[in-house]
Short mmCIF file of C-alpha atoms in Angstrom, two decimals:
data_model
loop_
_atom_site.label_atom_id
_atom_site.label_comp_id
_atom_site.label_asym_id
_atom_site.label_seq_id
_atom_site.Cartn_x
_atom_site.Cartn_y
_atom_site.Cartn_z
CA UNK A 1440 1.16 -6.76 -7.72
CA UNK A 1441 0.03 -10.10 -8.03
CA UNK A 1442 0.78 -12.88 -9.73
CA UNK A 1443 -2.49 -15.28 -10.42
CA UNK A 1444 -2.68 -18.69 -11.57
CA UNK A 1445 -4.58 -18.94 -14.62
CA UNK A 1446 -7.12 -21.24 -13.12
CA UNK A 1447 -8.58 -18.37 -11.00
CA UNK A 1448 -8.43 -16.17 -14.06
CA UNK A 1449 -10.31 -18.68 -16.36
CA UNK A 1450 -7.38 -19.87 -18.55
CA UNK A 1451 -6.10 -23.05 -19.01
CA UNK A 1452 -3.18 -24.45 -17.09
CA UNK A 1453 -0.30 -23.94 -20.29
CA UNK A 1454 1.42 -27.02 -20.65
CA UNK A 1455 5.11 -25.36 -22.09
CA UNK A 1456 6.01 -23.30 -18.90
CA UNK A 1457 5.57 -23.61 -15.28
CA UNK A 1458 2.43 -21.33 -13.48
CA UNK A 1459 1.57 -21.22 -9.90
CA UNK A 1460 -0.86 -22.74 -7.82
CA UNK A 1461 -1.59 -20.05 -5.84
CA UNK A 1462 -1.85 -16.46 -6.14
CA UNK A 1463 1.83 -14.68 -5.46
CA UNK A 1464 2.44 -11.15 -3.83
CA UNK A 1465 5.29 -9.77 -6.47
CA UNK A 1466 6.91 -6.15 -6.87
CA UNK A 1467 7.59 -5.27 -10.03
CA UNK A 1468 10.19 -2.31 -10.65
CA UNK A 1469 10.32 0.01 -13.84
CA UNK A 1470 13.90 1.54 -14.37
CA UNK A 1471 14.17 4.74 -16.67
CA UNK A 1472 14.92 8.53 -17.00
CA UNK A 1473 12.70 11.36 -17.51
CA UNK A 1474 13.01 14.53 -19.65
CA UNK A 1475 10.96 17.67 -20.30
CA UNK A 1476 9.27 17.41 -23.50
CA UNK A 1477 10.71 19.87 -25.95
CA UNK A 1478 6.65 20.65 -27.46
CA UNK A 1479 4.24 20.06 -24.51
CA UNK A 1480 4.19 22.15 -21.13
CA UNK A 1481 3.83 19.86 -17.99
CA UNK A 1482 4.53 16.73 -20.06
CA UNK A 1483 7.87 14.74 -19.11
CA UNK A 1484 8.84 12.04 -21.67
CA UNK A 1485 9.63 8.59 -19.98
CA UNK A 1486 12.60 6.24 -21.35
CA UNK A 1487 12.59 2.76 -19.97
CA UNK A 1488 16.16 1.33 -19.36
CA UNK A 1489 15.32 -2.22 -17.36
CA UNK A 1490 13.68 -3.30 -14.44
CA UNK A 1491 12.93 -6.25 -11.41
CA UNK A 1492 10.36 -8.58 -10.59
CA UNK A 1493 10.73 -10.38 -6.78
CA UNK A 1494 8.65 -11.60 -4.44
CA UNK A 1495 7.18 -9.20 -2.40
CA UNK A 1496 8.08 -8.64 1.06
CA UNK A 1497 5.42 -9.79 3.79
CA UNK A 1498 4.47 -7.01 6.42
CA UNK A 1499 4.57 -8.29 9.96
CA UNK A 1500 2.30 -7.78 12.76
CA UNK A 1501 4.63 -4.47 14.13
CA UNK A 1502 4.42 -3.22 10.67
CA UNK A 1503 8.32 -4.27 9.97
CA UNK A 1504 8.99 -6.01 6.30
CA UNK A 1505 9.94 -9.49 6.72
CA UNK A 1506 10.81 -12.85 4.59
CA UNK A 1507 9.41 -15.17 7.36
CA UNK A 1508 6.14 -16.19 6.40
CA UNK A 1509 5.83 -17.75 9.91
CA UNK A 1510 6.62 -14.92 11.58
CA UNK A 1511 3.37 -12.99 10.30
CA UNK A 1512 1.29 -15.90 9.05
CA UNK A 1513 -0.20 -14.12 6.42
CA UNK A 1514 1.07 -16.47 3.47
CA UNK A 1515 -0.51 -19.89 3.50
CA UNK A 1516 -3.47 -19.04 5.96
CA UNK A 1517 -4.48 -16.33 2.91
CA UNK A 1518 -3.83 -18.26 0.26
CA UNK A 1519 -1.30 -16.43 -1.48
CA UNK A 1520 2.55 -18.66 -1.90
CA UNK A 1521 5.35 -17.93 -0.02
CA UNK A 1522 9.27 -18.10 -1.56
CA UNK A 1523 9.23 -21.73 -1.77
CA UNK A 1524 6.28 -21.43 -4.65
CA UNK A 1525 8.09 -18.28 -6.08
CA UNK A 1526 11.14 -20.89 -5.76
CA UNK A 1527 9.25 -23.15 -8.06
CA UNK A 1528 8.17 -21.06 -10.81
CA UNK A 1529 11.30 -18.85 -11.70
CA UNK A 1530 14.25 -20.52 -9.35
CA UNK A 1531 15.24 -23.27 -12.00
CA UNK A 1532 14.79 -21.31 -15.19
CA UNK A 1533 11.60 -23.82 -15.94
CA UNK A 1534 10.14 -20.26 -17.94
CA UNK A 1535 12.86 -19.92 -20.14
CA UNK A 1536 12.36 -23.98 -21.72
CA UNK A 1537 9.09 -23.54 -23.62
CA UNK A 1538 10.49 -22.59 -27.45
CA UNK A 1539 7.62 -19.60 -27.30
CA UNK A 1540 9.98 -17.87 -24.49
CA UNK A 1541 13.09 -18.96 -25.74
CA UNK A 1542 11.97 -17.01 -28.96
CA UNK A 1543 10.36 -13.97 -26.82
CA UNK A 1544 14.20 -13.28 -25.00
CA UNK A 1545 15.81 -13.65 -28.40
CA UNK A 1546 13.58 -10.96 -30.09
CA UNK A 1547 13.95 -8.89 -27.34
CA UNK A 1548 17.86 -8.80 -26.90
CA UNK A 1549 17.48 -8.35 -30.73
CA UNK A 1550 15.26 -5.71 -31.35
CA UNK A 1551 15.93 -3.73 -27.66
CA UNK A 1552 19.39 -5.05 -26.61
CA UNK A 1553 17.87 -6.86 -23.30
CA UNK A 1554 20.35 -8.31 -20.93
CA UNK A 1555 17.95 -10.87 -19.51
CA UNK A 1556 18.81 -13.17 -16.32
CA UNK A 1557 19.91 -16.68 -16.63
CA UNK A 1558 18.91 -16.91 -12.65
CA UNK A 1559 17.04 -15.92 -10.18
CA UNK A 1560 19.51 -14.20 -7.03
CA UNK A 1561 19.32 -15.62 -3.51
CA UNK A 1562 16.22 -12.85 -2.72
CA UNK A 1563 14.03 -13.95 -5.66
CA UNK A 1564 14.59 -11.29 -7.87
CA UNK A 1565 15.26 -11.30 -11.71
CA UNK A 1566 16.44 -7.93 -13.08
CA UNK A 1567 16.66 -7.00 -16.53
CA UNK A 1568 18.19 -4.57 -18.99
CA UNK A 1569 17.39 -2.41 -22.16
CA UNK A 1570 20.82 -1.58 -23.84
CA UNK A 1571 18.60 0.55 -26.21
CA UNK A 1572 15.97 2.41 -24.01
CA UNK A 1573 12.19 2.32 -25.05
CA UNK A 1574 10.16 5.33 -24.78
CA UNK A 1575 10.29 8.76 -26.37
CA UNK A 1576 9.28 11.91 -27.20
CA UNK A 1577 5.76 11.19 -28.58
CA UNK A 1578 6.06 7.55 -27.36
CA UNK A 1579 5.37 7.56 -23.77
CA UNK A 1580 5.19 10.07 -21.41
CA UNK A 1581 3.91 11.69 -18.52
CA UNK A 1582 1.38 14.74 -17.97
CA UNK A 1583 1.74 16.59 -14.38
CA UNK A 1584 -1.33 17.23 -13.17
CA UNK A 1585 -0.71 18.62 -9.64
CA UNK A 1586 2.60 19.25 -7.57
CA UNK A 1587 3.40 20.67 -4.19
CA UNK A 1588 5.76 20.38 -1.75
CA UNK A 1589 4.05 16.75 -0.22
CA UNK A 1590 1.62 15.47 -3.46
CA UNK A 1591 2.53 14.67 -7.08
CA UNK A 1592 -0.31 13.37 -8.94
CA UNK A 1593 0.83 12.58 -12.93
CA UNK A 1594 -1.25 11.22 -16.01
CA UNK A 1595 0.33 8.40 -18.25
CA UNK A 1596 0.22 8.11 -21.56
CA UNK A 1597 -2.57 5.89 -21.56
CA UNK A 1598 -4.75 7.03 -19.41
CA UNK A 1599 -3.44 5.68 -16.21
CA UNK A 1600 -3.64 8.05 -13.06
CA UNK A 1601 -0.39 7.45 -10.58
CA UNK A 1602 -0.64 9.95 -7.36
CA UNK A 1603 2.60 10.14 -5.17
CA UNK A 1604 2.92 11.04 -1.31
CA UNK A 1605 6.11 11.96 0.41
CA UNK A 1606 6.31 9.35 2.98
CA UNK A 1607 6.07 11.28 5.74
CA UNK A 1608 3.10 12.46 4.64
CA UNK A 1609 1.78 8.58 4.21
CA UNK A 1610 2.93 7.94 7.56
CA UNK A 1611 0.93 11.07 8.90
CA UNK A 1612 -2.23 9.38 7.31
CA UNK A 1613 -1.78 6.09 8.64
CA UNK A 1614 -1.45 7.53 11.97
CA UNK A 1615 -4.23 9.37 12.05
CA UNK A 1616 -6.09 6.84 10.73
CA UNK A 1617 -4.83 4.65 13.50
CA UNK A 1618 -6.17 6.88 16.20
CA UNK A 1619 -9.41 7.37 14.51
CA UNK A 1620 -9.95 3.87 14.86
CA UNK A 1621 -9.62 3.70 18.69
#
């Protein structure tokens, strides 16, 4: 995903909480468990139990994940912020000051028992927990549409396609798309 500032979005720069400058490559993870649904063939209900955001990790010129912007020089020459700008935004708690977020995490450990982070770890991440899961039967799930040994292609509960390759199979596609190209 990525993380824009809200001047390339058409919002105003808020005053109470620290945004970025530039736009920043993040990967956001979901945590949960799935069941069948007791009512609905093909439908698996989702319950949400915590999750990540960190910066994402750049791909270098072999194809290798790195950290070192310099090493790929994707970062500033695209104009997307490296870990020092990630650094900035959500290294010093500077999100947590404004009395609109301080009253956000205290609803939300609360009303869904989150164990939020008080920093961010060495890598940039900042994982969180939901003592009480969200989700539900009836509340969010997930429709299979198709499913073989190599494809998975599901419906969400709002609408939202998600389609899911084995990674072999991925790696099969970039190759051949590799050698089309030469």
């Amino acid at each position: 995903m990525t993380i824009e500032p809200p001047s390339l979005v058409g919002q105003p720069e808020p005053t109470s909480t620290p945004s970025p400058t530039k736009r920043m490559r993040a990967v956001m993870s979901v945590k949960g468990y799935i069941l069948p649904d007791p009512e609905t063939k093909n439908r698996l209900t989702v319950w949400f139990t915590g999750g990540s955001l960190g910066p994402a990790k750049l791909s270098s010129n072999n194809g290798d994940e790195t950290d070192d912007e310099d090493e790929n020089n994707n970062s500033e020459e695209d104009g997307y912020g490296g870990f020092e700008e990630w650094n900035s935004i959500f290294g010093k708690g500077k999100w947590r000051n404004a009395l609109s977020e301080r009253a956000r995490g205290m609803a939300a450990k609360v009303l869904l028992g989150v164990d939020a982070p008080s920093k961010m770890e060495d890598d940039g991440h900042l994982g969180y927990s939901l003592n009480r899961p969200v989700g539900g039967h009836g509340k969010a799930y997930i429709d299979v549409l198709y499913l073989d040994d190599d494809l998975l292609i599901l419906k969400g509960h709002h609408g939202t396609i998600y389609s899911m390759a084995r990674s072999c199979v991925s790696q099969r596609y970039r190759n051949l798309q590799a050698a089309s190209r030469t």
